[in-house]
GROMACS .gro file of N, CA and C in nm:
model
  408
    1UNK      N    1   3.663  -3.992   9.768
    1UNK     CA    2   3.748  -3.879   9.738
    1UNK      C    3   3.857  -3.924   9.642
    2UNK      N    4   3.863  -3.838   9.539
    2UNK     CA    5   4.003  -3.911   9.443
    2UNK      C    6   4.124  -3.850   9.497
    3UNK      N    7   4.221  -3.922   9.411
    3UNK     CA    8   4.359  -3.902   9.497
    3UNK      C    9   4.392  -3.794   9.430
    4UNK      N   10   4.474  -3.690   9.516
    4UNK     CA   11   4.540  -3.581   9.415
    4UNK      C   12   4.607  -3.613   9.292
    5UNK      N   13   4.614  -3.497   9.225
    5UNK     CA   14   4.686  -3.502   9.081
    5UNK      C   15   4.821  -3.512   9.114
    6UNK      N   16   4.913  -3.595   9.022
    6UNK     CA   17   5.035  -3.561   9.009
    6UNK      C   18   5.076  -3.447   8.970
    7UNK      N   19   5.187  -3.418   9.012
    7UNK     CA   20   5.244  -3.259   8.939
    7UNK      C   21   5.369  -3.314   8.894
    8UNK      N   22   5.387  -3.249   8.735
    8UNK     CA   23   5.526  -3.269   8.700
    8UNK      C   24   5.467  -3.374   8.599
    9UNK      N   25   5.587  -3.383   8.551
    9UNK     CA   26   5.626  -3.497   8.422
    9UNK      C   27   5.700  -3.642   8.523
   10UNK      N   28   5.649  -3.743   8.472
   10UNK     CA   29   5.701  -3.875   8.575
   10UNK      C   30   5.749  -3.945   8.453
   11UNK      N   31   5.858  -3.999   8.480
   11UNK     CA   32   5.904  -4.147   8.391
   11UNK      C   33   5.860  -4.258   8.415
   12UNK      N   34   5.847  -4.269   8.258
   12UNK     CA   35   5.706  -4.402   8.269
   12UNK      C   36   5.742  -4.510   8.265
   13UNK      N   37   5.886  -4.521   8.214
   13UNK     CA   38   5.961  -4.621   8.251
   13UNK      C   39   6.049  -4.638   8.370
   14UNK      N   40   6.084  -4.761   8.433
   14UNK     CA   41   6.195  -4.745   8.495
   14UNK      C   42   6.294  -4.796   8.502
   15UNK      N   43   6.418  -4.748   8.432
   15UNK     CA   44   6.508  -4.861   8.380
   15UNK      C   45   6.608  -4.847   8.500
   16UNK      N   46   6.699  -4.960   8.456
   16UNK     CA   47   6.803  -5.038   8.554
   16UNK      C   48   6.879  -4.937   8.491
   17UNK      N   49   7.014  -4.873   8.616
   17UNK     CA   50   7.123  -4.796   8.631
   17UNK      C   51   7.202  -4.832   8.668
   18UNK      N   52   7.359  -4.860   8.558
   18UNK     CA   53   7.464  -4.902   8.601
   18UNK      C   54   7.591  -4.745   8.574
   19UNK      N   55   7.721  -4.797   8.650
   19UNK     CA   56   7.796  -4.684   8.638
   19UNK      C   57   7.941  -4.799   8.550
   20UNK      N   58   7.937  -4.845   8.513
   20UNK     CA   59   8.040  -4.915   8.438
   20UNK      C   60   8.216  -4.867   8.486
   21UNK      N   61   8.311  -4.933   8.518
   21UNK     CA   62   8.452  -4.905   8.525
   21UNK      C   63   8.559  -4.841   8.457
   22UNK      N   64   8.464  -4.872   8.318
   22UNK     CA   65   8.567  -4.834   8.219
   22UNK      C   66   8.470  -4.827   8.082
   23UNK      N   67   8.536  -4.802   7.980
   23UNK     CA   68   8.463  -4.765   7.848
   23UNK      C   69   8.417  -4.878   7.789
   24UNK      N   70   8.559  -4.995   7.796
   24UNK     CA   71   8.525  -5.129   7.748
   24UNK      C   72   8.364  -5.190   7.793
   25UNK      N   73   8.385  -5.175   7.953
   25UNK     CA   74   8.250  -5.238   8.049
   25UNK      C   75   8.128  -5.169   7.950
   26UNK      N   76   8.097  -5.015   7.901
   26UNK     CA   77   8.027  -4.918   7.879
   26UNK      C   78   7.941  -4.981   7.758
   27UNK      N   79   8.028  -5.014   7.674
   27UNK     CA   80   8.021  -5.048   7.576
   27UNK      C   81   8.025  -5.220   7.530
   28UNK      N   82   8.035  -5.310   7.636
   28UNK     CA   83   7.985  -5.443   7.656
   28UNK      C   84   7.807  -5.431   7.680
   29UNK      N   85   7.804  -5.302   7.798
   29UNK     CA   86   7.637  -5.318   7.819
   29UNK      C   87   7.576  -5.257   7.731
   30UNK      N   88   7.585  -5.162   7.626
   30UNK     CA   89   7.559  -5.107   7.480
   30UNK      C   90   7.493  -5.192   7.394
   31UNK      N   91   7.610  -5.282   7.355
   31UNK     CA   92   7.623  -5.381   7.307
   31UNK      C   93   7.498  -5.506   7.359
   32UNK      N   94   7.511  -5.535   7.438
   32UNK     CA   95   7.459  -5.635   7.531
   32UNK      C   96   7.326  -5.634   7.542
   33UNK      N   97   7.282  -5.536   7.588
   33UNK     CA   98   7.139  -5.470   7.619
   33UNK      C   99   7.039  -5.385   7.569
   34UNK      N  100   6.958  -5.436   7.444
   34UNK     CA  101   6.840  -5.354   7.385
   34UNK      C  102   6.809  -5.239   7.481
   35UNK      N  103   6.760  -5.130   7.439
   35UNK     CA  104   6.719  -5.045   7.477
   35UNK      C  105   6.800  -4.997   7.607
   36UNK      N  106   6.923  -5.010   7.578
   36UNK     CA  107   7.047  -4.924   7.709
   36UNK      C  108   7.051  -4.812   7.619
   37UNK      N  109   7.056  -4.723   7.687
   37UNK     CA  110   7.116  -4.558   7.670
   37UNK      C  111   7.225  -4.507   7.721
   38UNK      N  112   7.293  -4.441   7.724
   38UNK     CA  113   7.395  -4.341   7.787
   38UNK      C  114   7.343  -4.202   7.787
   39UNK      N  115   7.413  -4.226   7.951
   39UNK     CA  116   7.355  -4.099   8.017
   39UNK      C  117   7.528  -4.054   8.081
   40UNK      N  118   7.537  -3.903   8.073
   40UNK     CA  119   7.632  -3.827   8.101
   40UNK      C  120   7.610  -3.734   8.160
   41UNK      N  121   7.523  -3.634   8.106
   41UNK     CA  122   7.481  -3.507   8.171
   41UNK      C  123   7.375  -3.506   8.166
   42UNK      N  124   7.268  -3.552   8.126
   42UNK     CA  125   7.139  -3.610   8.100
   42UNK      C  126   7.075  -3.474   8.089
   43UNK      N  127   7.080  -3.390   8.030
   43UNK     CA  128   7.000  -3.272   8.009
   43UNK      C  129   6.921  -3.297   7.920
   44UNK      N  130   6.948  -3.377   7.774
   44UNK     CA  131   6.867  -3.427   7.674
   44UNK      C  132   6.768  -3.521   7.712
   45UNK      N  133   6.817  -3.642   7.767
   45UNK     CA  134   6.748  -3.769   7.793
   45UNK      C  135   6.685  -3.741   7.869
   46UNK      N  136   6.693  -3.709   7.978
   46UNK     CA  137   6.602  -3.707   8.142
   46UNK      C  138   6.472  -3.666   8.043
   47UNK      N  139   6.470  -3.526   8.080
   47UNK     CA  140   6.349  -3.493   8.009
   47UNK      C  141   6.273  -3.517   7.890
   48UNK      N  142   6.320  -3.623   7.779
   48UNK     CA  143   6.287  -3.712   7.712
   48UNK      C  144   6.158  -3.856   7.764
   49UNK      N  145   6.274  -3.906   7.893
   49UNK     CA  146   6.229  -3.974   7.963
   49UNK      C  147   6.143  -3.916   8.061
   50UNK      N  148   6.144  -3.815   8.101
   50UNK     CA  149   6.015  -3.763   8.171
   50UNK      C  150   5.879  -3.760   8.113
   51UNK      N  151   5.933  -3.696   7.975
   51UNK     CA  152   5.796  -3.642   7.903
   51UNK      C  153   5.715  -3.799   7.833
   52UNK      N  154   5.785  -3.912   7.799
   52UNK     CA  155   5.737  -4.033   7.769
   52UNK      C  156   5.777  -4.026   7.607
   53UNK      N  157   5.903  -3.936   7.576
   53UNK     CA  158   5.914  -3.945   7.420
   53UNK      C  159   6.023  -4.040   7.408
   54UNK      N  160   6.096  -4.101   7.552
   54UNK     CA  161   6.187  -4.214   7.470
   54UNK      C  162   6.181  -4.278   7.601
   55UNK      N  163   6.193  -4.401   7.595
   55UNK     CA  164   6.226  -4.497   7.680
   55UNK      C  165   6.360  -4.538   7.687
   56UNK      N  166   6.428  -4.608   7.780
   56UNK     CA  167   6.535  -4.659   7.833
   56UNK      C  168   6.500  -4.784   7.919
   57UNK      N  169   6.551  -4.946   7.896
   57UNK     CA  170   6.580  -4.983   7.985
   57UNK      C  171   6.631  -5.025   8.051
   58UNK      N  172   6.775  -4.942   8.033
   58UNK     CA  173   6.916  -4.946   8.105
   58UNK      C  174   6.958  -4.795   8.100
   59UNK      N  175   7.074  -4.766   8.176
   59UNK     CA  176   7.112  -4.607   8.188
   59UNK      C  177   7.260  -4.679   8.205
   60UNK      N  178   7.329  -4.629   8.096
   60UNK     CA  179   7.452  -4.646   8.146
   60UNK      C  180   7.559  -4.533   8.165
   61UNK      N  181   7.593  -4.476   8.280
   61UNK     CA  182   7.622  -4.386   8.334
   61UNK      C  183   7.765  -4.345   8.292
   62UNK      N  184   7.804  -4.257   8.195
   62UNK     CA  185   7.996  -4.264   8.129
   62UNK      C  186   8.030  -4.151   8.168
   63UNK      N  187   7.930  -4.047   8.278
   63UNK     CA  188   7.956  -3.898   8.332
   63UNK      C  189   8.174  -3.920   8.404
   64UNK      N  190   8.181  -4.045   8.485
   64UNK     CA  191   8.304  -4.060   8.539
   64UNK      C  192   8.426  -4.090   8.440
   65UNK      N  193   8.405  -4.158   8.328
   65UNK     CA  194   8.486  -4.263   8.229
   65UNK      C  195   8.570  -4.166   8.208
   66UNK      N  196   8.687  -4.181   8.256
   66UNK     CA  197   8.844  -4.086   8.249
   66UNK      C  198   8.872  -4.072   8.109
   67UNK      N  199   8.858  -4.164   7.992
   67UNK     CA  200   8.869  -4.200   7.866
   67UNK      C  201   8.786  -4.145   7.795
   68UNK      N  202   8.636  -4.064   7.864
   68UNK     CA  203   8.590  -3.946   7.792
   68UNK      C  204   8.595  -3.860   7.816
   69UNK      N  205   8.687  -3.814   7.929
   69UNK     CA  206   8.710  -3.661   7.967
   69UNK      C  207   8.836  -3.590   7.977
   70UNK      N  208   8.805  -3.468   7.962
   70UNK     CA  209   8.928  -3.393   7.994
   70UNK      C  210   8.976  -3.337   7.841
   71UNK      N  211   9.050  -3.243   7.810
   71UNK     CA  212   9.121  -3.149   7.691
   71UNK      C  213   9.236  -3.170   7.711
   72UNK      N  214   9.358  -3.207   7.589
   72UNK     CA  215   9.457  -3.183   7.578
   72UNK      C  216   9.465  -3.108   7.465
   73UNK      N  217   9.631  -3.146   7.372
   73UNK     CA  218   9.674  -3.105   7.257
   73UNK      C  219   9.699  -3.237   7.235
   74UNK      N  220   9.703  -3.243   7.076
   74UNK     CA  221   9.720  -3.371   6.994
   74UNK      C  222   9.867  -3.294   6.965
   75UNK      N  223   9.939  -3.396   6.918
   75UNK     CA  224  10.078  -3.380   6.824
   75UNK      C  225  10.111  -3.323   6.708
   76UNK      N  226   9.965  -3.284   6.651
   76UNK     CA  227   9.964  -3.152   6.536
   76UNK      C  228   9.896  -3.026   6.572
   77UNK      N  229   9.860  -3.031   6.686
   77UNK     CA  230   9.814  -2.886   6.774
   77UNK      C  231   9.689  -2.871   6.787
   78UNK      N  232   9.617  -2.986   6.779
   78UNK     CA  233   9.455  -2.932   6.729
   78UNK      C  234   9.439  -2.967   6.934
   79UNK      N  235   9.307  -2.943   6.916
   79UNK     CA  236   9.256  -2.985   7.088
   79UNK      C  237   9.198  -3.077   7.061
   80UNK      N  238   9.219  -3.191   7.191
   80UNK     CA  239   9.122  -3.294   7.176
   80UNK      C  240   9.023  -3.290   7.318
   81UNK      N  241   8.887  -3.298   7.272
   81UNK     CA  242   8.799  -3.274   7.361
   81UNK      C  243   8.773  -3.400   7.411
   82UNK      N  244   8.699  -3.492   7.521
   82UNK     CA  245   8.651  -3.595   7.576
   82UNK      C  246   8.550  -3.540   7.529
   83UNK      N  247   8.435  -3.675   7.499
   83UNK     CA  248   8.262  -3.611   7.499
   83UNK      C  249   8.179  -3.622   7.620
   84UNK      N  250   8.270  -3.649   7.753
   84UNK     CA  251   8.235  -3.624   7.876
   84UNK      C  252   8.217  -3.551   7.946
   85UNK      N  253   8.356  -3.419   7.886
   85UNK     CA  254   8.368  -3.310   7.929
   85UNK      C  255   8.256  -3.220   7.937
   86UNK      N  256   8.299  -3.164   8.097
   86UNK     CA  257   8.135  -3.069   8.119
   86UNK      C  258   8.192  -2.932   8.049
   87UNK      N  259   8.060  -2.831   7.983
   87UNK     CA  260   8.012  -2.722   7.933
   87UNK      C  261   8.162  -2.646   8.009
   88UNK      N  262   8.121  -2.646   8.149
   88UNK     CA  263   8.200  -2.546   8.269
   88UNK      C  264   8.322  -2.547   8.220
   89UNK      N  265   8.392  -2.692   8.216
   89UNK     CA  266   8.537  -2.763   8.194
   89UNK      C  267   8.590  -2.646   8.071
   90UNK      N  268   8.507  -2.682   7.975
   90UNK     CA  269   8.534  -2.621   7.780
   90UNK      C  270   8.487  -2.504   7.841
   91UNK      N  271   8.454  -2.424   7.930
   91UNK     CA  272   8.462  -2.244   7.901
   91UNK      C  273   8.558  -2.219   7.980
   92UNK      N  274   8.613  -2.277   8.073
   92UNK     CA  275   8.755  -2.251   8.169
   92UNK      C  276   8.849  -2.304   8.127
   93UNK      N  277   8.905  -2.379   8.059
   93UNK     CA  278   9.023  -2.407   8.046
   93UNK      C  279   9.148  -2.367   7.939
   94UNK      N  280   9.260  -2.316   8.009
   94UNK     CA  281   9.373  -2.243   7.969
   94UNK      C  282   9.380  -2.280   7.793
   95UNK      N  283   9.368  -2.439   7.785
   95UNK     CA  284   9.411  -2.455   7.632
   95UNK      C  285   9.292  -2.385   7.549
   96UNK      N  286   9.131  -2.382   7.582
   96UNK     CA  287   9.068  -2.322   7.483
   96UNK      C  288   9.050  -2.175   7.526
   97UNK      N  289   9.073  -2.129   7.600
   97UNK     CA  290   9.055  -2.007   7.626
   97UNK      C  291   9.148  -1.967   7.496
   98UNK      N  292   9.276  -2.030   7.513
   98UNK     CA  293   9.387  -1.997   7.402
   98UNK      C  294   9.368  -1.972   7.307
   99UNK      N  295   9.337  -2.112   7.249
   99UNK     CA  296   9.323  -2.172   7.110
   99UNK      C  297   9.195  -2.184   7.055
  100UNK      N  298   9.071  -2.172   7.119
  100UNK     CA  299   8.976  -2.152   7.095
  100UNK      C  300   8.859  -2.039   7.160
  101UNK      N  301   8.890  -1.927   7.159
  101UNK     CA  302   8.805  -1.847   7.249
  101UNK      C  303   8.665  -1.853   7.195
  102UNK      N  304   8.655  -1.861   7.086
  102UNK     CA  305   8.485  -1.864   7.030
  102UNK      C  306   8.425  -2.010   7.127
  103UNK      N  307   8.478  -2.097   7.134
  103UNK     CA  308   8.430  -2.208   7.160
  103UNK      C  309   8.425  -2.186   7.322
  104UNK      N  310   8.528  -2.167   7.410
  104UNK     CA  311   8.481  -2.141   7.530
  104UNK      C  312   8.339  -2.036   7.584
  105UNK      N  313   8.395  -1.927   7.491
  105UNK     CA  314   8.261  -1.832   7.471
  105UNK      C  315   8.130  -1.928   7.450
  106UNK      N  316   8.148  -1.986   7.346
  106UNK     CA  317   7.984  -2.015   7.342
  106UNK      C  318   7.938  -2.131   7.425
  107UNK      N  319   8.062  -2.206   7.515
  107UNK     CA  320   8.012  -2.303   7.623
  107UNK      C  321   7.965  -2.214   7.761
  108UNK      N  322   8.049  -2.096   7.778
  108UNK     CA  323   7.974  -1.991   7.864
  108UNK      C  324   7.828  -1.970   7.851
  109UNK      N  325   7.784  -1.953   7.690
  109UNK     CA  326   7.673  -1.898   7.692
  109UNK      C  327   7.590  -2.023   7.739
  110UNK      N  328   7.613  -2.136   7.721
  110UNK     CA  329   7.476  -2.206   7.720
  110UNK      C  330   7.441  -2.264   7.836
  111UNK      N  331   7.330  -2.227   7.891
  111UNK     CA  332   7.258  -2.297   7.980
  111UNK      C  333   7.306  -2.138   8.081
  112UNK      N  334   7.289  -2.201   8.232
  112UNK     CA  335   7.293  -2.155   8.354
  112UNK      C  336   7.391  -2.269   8.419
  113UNK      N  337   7.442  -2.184   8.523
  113UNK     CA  338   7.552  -2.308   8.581
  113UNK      C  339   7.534  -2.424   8.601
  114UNK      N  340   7.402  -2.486   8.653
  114UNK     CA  341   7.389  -2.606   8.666
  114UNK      C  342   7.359  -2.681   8.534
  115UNK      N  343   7.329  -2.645   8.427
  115UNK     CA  344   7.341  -2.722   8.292
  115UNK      C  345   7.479  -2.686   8.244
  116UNK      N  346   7.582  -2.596   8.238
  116UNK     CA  347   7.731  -2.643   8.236
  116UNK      C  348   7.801  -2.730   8.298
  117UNK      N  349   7.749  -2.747   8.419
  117UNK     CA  350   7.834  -2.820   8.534
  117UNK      C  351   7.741  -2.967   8.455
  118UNK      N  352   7.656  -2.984   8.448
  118UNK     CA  353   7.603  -3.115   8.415
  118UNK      C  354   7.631  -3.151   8.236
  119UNK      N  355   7.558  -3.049   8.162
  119UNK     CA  356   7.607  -3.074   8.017
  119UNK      C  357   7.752  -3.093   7.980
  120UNK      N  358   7.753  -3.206   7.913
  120UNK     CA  359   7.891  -3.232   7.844
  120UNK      C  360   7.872  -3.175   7.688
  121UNK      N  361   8.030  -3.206   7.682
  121UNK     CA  362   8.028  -3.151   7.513
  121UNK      C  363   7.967  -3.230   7.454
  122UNK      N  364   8.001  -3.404   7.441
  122UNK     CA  365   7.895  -3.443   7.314
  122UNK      C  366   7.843  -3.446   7.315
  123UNK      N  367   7.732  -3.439   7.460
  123UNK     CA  368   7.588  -3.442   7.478
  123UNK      C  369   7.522  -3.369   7.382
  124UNK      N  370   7.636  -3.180   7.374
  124UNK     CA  371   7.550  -3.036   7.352
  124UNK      C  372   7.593  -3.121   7.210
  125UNK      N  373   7.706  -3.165   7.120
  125UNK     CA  374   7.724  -3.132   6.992
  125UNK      C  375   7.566  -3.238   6.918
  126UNK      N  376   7.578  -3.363   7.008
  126UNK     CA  377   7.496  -3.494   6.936
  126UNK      C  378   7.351  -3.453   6.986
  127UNK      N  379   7.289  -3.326   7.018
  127UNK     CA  380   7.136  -3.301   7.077
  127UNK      C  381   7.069  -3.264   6.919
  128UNK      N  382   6.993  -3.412   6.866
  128UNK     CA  383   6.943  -3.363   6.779
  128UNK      C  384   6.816  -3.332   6.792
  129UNK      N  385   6.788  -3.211   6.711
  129UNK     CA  386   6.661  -3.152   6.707
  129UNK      C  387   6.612  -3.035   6.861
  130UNK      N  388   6.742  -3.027   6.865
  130UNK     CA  389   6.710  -2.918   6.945
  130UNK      C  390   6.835  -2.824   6.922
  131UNK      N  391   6.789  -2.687   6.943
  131UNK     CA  392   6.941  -2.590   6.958
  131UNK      C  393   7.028  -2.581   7.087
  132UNK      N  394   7.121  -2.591   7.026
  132UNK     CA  395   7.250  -2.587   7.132
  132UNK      C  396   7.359  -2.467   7.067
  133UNK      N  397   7.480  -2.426   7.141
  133UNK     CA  398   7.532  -2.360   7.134
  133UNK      C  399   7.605  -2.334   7.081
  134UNK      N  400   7.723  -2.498   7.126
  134UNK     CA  401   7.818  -2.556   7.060
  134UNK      C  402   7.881  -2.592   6.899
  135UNK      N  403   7.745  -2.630   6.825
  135UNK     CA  404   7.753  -2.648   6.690
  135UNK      C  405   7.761  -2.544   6.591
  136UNK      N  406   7.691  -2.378   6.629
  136UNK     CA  407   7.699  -2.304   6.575
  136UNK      C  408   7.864  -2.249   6.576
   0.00000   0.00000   0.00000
């Protein structure tokens, strides 16, 4: 009797997962380690790595790194975004609601809650070859 079929897309690799302390650490294992990736919101990659169109064999995890997240104001008024920051973060918050309503708007539009809550901004701006929301 053969064994059942798999269902689903499987990663054919399986790389080593670290969560690094800080940006410096992030970017020592970058540096350090052929074929490390960064993973944040992994909406791009995962399914990359599911489907067998990219390999990884490291994940280095910068979803926590305080030093990529969060919105302020700079000292000439512009906003400064983290590229950590989740989708959710950039459609709720007081400064872009303000100063940028197109841009919160179009982090509303994209995805369904659980790809806001997981997608970050640079993830959506740096997704090449696919459409995103953000860039338009």
């Amino acid at each position: 009797m053969a064994p059942p079929a798999r269902r689903g897309p499987v990663i054919l690799t399986e790389p080593d997962y670290v969560r690094p302390a800080g940006l410096g650490e992030a970017l020592a294992l970058l540096r350090g380690t052929p074929g490390a990736r960064l993973l944040a919101g992994g909406q791009s990659l995962l399914p990359e790595l599911r489907a067998g169109r990219d390999r990884a064999r490291l994940l280095v995890d910068i979803r926590r790194l305080a030093e990529l997240r969060g919105i302020t104001r700079t000292d000439a008024g512009a906003l400064r975004i983290g590229a950590a920051t989740t989708l959710a973060e950039l459609a709720a918050h007081p400064l872009v609601l303000a100063a940028a309503p197109e841009l919160a708007a179009a982090a509303r539009a994209n995805g369904d809650p659980q790809v806001r809550n997981l997608g970050t901004a640079g993830g959506n701006l740096a997704a090449a070859g696919r459409p995103t929301d953000l860039p338009v």
